[in-house]
Short mmCIF file of C-alpha atoms in Angstrom, two decimals:
data_model
loop_
_atom_site.label_atom_id
_atom_site.label_comp_id
_atom_site.label_asym_id
_atom_site.label_seq_id
_atom_site.Cartn_x
_atom_site.Cartn_y
_atom_site.Cartn_z
CA MET A 20 -2.01 30.22 15.35
CA GLN A 21 -1.79 28.79 11.85
CA PRO A 22 -1.81 30.99 8.77
CA ARG A 23 -5.09 31.04 6.83
CA GLY A 24 -5.49 28.20 4.37
CA ARG A 25 -3.06 25.87 6.15
CA SER A 26 -4.42 22.90 8.03
CA HIS A 27 -2.82 21.15 10.97
CA PRO A 28 -0.10 18.71 9.86
CA ALA A 29 -2.06 15.77 11.31
CA VAL A 30 -5.16 16.30 9.14
CA LEU A 31 -3.90 14.54 6.00
CA PRO A 32 -2.34 11.49 7.70
CA LEU A 33 -5.45 11.06 9.88
CA ALA A 34 -7.71 11.35 6.81
CA THR A 35 -5.54 8.81 5.00
CA LEU A 36 -5.74 6.46 7.99
CA ALA A 37 -9.54 6.84 8.10
CA ALA A 38 -9.79 6.10 4.36
CA GLY A 39 -7.57 3.04 4.83
CA ILE A 40 -9.76 1.77 7.67
CA ALA A 41 -12.89 2.33 5.55
CA GLY A 42 -11.29 0.47 2.65
CA ALA A 43 -10.26 -2.40 4.93
CA ALA A 44 -13.80 -2.60 6.33
CA TYR A 45 -15.21 -2.87 2.81
CA LEU A 46 -12.57 -5.40 1.79
CA TRP A 47 -13.25 -7.47 4.93
CA ARG A 48 -16.68 -8.35 3.53
CA THR A 49 -15.74 -8.43 -0.18
CA ASN A 50 -13.72 -11.49 -1.16
CA PRO A 51 -11.53 -10.56 -4.16
CA HIS A 52 -10.85 -14.27 -4.79
CA GLU A 53 -14.45 -14.53 -6.03
CA GLY A 54 -15.56 -12.89 -9.26
CA GLY A 55 -18.28 -10.30 -9.64
CA ARG A 56 -17.13 -8.00 -6.84
CA PHE A 57 -16.85 -4.23 -7.10
CA LEU A 58 -13.09 -3.90 -6.80
CA PRO A 59 -10.74 -2.00 -9.10
CA ARG A 60 -8.70 -4.00 -11.58
CA CYS A 61 -5.02 -3.33 -12.08
CA PRO A 62 -4.71 -0.99 -15.08
CA VAL A 63 -1.40 -2.57 -16.15
CA ASN A 64 -2.97 -6.03 -16.11
CA TRP A 65 -6.08 -4.77 -17.88
CA LEU A 66 -4.06 -3.14 -20.68
CA THR A 67 -1.27 -5.70 -21.12
CA GLY A 68 -2.38 -8.92 -19.44
CA LEU A 69 0.87 -8.84 -17.43
CA ASP A 70 1.16 -8.70 -13.65
CA CYS A 71 2.64 -5.48 -12.28
CA PRO A 72 4.75 -5.59 -9.08
CA SER A 73 1.70 -4.89 -6.93
CA CYS A 74 -0.80 -7.18 -8.70
CA GLY A 75 -2.41 -9.41 -6.10
CA GLY A 76 -2.20 -6.67 -3.49
CA THR A 77 -5.97 -6.56 -2.94
CA ARG A 78 -6.15 -10.34 -2.52
CA MET A 79 -3.08 -10.20 -0.25
CA THR A 80 -4.70 -7.52 1.93
CA TYR A 81 -7.91 -9.56 2.17
CA ASP A 82 -5.92 -12.61 3.25
CA VAL A 83 -3.93 -10.61 5.84
CA LEU A 84 -7.16 -9.17 7.26
CA HIS A 85 -8.47 -12.71 7.64
CA GLY A 86 -5.23 -14.02 9.18
CA ASP A 87 -4.20 -16.23 6.25
CA LEU A 88 -0.55 -15.24 5.86
CA ALA A 89 0.31 -18.25 3.69
CA ALA A 90 -2.31 -17.23 1.10
CA ALA A 91 -1.17 -13.59 1.39
CA PHE A 92 2.41 -14.69 0.68
CA GLN A 93 1.20 -16.62 -2.36
CA ASP A 94 -0.75 -13.59 -3.66
CA ASN A 95 2.25 -11.23 -3.59
CA ALA A 96 5.29 -12.24 -1.54
CA VAL A 97 7.44 -9.17 -2.24
CA LEU A 98 4.67 -6.71 -1.46
CA LEU A 99 3.90 -8.55 1.79
CA LEU A 100 7.52 -8.81 2.94
CA LEU A 101 8.89 -5.45 1.75
CA GLY A 102 6.06 -3.13 0.70
CA VAL A 103 3.80 -3.49 3.72
CA PRO A 104 6.53 -2.89 6.33
CA LEU A 105 7.86 0.10 4.36
CA ALA A 106 4.37 1.60 4.00
CA LEU A 107 3.64 1.05 7.70
CA TRP A 108 6.92 2.66 8.72
CA LEU A 109 6.49 5.68 6.43
CA GLY A 110 2.80 6.07 7.32
CA GLY A 111 3.56 5.72 11.02
CA ARG A 112 6.26 8.38 10.84
CA TRP A 113 3.93 10.67 8.87
CA LEU A 114 1.19 10.29 11.46
CA HIS A 115 3.59 10.64 14.41
CA GLU A 116 5.13 13.83 13.06
CA GLY A 117 1.70 15.24 12.16
CA LEU A 118 0.35 14.61 15.66
CA ARG A 119 3.37 16.45 17.04
CA GLY A 120 2.50 19.42 14.82
CA ARG A 121 5.31 18.93 12.33
CA ARG A 122 5.14 18.30 8.60
CA TYR A 123 6.87 15.10 7.47
CA ARG A 124 8.66 14.81 4.17
CA PRO A 125 10.36 11.46 3.82
CA SER A 126 13.81 11.41 2.31
CA LEU A 127 14.66 7.91 1.13
CA GLY A 128 17.72 8.88 -0.86
CA ARG A 129 18.58 8.02 -4.44
CA ARG A 130 20.12 4.63 -3.66
CA THR A 131 17.09 3.50 -1.69
CA VAL A 132 14.70 4.62 -4.42
CA ALA A 133 16.87 2.92 -7.06
CA ALA A 134 16.93 -0.28 -4.98
CA LEU A 135 13.13 -0.20 -4.57
CA LEU A 136 12.61 0.34 -8.29
CA GLY A 137 15.10 -2.43 -9.06
CA VAL A 138 13.32 -4.90 -6.76
CA ALA A 139 9.96 -3.94 -8.32
CA LEU A 140 11.32 -4.45 -11.84
CA VAL A 141 12.91 -7.80 -11.03
CA TRP A 142 9.73 -8.94 -9.23
CA ALA A 143 7.58 -7.95 -12.23
CA VAL A 144 9.81 -9.89 -14.61
CA VAL A 145 10.05 -12.96 -12.36
CA ARG A 146 6.32 -13.22 -11.71
CA ASN A 147 5.51 -12.87 -15.43
CA VAL A 148 8.20 -15.25 -16.72
CA VAL A 149 8.24 -17.87 -13.98
CA GLY A 150 4.76 -17.57 -12.49
#
């Protein structure tokens, strides 16, 4: 029996998965490559005009959902090749542990976090200077 006020460890990862599926269903029918759609704009891009490391992520997701990996790569290569697999792995572990009744707290370590931040910084500079 769980103490009062504490939900089962699977509730939050399952709710996150359901929200992701709902978002993907909306995005499936809403092409972000066309203007006039109700989709959030990147706040960094809106304020500065620069592309942040995840800019193009919505377009990339739309292209992945429609099986166009070449266009997804063009929208945001680093997010597609590094961010998506990392998010799937962490989300999968979170869901797996939750379904087994355990709480999951990922521990990436300082070097891994520093490497991720470094890649994001370099990607932001490259895509704004070169692209």
